[in-house]
CSV table of N, CA and C in Angstrom, one decimal:
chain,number,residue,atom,x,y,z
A,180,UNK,N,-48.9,-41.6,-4.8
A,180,UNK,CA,-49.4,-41.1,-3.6
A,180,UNK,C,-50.8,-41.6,-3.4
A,181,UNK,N,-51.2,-41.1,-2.3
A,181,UNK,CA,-52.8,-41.8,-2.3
A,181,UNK,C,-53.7,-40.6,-1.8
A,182,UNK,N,-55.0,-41.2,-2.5
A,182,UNK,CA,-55.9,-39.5,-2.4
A,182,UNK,C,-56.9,-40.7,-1.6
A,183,UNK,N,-56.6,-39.4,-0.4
A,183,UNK,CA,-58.1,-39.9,1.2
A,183,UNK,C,-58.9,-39.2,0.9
A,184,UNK,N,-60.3,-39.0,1.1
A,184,UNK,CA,-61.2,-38.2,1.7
A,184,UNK,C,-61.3,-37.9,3.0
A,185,UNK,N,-61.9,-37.0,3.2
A,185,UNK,CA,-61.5,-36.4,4.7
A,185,UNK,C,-62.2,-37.6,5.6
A,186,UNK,N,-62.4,-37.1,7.2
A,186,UNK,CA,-62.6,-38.9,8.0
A,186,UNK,C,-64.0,-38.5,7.8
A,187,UNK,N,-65.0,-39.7,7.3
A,187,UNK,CA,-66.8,-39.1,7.1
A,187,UNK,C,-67.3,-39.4,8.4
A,188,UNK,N,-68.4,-38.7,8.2
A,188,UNK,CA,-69.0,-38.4,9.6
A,188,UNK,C,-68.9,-36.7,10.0
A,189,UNK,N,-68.1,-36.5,9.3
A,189,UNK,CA,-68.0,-34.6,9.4
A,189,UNK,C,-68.4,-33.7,8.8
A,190,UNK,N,-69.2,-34.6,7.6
A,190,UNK,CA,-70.1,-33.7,7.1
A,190,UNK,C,-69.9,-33.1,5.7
A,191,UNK,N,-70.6,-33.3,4.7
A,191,UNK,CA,-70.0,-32.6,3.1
A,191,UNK,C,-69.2,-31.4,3.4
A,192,UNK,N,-69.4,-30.4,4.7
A,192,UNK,CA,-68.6,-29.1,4.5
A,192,UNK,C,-66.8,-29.5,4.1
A,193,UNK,N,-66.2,-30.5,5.0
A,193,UNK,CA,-65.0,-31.4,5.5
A,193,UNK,C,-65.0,-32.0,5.1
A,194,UNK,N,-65.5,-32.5,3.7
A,194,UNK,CA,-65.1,-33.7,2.1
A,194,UNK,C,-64.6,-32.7,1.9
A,195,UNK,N,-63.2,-33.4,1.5
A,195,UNK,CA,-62.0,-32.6,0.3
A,195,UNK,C,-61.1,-34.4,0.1
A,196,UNK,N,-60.3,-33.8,-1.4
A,196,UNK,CA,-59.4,-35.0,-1.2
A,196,UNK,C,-57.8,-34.3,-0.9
A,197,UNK,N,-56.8,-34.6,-0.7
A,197,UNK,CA,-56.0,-34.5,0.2
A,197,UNK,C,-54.6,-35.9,-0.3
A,198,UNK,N,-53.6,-34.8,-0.9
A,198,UNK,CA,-52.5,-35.8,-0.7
A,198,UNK,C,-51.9,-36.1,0.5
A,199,UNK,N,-52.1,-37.4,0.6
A,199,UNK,CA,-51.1,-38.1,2.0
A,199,UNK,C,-51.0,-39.3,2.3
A,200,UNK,N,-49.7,-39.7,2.5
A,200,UNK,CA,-49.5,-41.1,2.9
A,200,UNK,C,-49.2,-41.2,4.4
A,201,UNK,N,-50.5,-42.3,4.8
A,201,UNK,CA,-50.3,-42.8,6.2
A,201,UNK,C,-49.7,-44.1,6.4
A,202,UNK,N,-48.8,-44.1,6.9
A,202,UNK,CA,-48.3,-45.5,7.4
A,202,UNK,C,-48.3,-45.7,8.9
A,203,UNK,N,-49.5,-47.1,9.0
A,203,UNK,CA,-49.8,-48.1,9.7
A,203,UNK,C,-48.6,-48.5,10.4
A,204,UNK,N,-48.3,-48.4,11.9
A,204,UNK,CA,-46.8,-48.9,12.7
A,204,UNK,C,-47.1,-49.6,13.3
A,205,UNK,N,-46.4,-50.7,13.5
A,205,UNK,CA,-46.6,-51.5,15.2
A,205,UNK,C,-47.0,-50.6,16.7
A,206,UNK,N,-47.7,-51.4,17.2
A,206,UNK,CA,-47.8,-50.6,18.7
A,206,UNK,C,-48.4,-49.5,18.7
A,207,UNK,N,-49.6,-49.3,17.8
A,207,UNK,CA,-50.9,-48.1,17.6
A,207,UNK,C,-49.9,-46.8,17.3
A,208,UNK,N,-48.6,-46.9,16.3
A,208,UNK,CA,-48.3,-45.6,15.9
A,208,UNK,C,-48.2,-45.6,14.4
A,209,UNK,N,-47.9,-44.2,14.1
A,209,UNK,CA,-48.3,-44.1,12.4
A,209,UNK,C,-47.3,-43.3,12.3
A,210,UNK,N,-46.9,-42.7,10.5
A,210,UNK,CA,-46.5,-41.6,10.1
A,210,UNK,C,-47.1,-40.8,9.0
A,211,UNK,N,-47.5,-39.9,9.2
A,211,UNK,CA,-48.1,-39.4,8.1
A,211,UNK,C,-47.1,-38.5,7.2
A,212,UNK,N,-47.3,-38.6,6.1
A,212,UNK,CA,-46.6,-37.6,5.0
A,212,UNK,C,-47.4,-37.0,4.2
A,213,UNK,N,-47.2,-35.7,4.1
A,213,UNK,CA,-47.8,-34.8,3.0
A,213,UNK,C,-47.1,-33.8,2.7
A,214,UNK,N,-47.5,-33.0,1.3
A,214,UNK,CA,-46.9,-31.9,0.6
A,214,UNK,C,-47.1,-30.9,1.7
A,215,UNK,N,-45.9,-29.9,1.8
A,215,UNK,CA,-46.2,-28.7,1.6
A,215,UNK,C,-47.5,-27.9,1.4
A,216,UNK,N,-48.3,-26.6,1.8
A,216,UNK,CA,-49.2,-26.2,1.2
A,216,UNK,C,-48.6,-24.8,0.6
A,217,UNK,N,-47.4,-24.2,1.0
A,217,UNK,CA,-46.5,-23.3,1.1
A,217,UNK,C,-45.0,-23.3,0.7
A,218,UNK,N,-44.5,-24.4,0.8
A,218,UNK,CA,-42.8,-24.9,0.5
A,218,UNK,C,-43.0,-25.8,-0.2
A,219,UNK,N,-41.3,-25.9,-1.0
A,219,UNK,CA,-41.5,-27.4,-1.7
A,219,UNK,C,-41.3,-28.4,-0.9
A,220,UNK,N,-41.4,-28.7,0.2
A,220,UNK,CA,-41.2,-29.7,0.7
A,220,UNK,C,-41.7,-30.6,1.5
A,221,UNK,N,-41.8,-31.9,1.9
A,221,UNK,CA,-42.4,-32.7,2.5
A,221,UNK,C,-42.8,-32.4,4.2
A,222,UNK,N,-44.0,-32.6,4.7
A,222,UNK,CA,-44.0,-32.5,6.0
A,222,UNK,C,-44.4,-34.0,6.9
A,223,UNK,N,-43.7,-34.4,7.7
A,223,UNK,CA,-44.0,-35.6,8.8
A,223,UNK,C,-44.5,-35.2,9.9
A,224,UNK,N,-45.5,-36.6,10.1
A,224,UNK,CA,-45.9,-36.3,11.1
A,224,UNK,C,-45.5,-37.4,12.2
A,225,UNK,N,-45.4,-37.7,13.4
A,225,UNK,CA,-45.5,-39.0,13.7
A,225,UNK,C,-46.5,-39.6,15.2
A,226,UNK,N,-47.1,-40.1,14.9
A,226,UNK,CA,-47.9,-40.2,16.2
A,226,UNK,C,-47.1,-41.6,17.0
A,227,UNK,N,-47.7,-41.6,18.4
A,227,UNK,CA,-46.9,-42.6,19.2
A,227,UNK,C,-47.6,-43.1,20.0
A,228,UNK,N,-47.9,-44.3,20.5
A,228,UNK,CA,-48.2,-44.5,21.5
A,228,UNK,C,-47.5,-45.8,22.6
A,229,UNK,N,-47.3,-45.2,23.7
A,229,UNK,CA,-46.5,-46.3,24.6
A,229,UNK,C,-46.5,-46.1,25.8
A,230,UNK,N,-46.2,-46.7,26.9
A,230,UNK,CA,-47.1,-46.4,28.5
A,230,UNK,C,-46.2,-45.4,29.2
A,231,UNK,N,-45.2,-44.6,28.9
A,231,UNK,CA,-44.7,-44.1,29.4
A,231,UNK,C,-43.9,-42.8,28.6
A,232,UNK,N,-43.6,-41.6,28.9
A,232,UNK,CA,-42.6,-40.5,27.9
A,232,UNK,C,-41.4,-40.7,27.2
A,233,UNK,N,-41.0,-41.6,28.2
A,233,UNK,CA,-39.4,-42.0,28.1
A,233,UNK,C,-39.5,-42.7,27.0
A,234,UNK,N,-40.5,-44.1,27.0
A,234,UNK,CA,-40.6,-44.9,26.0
A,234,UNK,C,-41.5,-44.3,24.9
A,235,UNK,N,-42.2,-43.7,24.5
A,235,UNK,CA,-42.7,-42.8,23.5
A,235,UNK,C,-41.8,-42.2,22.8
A,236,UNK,N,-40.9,-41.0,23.4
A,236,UNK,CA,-40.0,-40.5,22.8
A,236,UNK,C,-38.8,-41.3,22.4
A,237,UNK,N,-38.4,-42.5,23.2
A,237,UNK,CA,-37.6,-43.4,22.2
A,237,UNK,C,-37.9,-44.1,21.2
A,238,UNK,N,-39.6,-44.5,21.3
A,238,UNK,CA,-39.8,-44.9,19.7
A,238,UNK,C,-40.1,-43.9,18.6
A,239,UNK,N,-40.5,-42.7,19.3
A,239,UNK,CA,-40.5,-41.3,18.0
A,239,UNK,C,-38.9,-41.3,17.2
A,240,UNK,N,-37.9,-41.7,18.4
A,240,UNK,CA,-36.8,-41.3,17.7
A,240,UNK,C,-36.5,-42.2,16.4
A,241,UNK,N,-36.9,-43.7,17.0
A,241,UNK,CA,-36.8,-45.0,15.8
A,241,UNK,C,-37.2,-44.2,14.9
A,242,UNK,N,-38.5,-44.3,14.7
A,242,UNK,CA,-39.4,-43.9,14.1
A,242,UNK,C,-39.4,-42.9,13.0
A,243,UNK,N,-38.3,-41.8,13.3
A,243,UNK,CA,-38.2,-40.9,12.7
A,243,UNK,C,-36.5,-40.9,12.1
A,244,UNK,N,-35.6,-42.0,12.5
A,244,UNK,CA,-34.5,-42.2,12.0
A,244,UNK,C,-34.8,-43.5,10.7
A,245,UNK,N,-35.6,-43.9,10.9
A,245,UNK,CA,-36.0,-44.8,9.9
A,245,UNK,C,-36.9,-44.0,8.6
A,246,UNK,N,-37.7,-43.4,9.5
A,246,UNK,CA,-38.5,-42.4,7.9
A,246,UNK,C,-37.3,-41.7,7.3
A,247,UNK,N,-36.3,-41.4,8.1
A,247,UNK,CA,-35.5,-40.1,7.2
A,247,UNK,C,-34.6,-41.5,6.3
A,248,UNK,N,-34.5,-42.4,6.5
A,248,UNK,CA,-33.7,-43.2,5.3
A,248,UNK,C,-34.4,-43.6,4.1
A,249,UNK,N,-35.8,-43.8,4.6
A,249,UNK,CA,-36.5,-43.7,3.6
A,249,UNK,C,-37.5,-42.8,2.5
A,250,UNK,N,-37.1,-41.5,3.2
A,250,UNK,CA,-37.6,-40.3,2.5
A,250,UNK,C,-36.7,-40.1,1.5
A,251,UNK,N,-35.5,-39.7,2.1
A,251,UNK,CA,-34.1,-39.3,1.3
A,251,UNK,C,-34.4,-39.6,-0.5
């Protein structure tokens, strides 16, 4: 896994390190993964960007049918 520091600029209060993998996507989107702070289990995130809802939400869907083969 990879240890971030929080984003600087925010000040020693908001330095922590922090399990999480971000993956860099085509077309300004990402997915982030991190533990649990409460369950054992993994949480996703997925950010999107695209000119329209329709097309957003159809690449959330990619997006998130492809992380779940690769989480598994």
């Amino acid at each position: 896994h990879t240890r971030l520091a929080a984003v600087s600029g925010l000040g020693d209060v908001y330095k922590r390190q922090v399990d999480v993998l971000k993956f860099l996507l085509e077309d300004n989107c990402s997915l982030v993964v991190r533990p649990s702070g409460t369950e054992p289990k993994l949480k996703t995130y997925i950010s999107v960007s695209a000119a329209n809802k329709e097309t957003a939400e159809a690449v959330e869907s990619e997006i998130c049918k492809s992380a779940e083969v690769y989480l598994k």
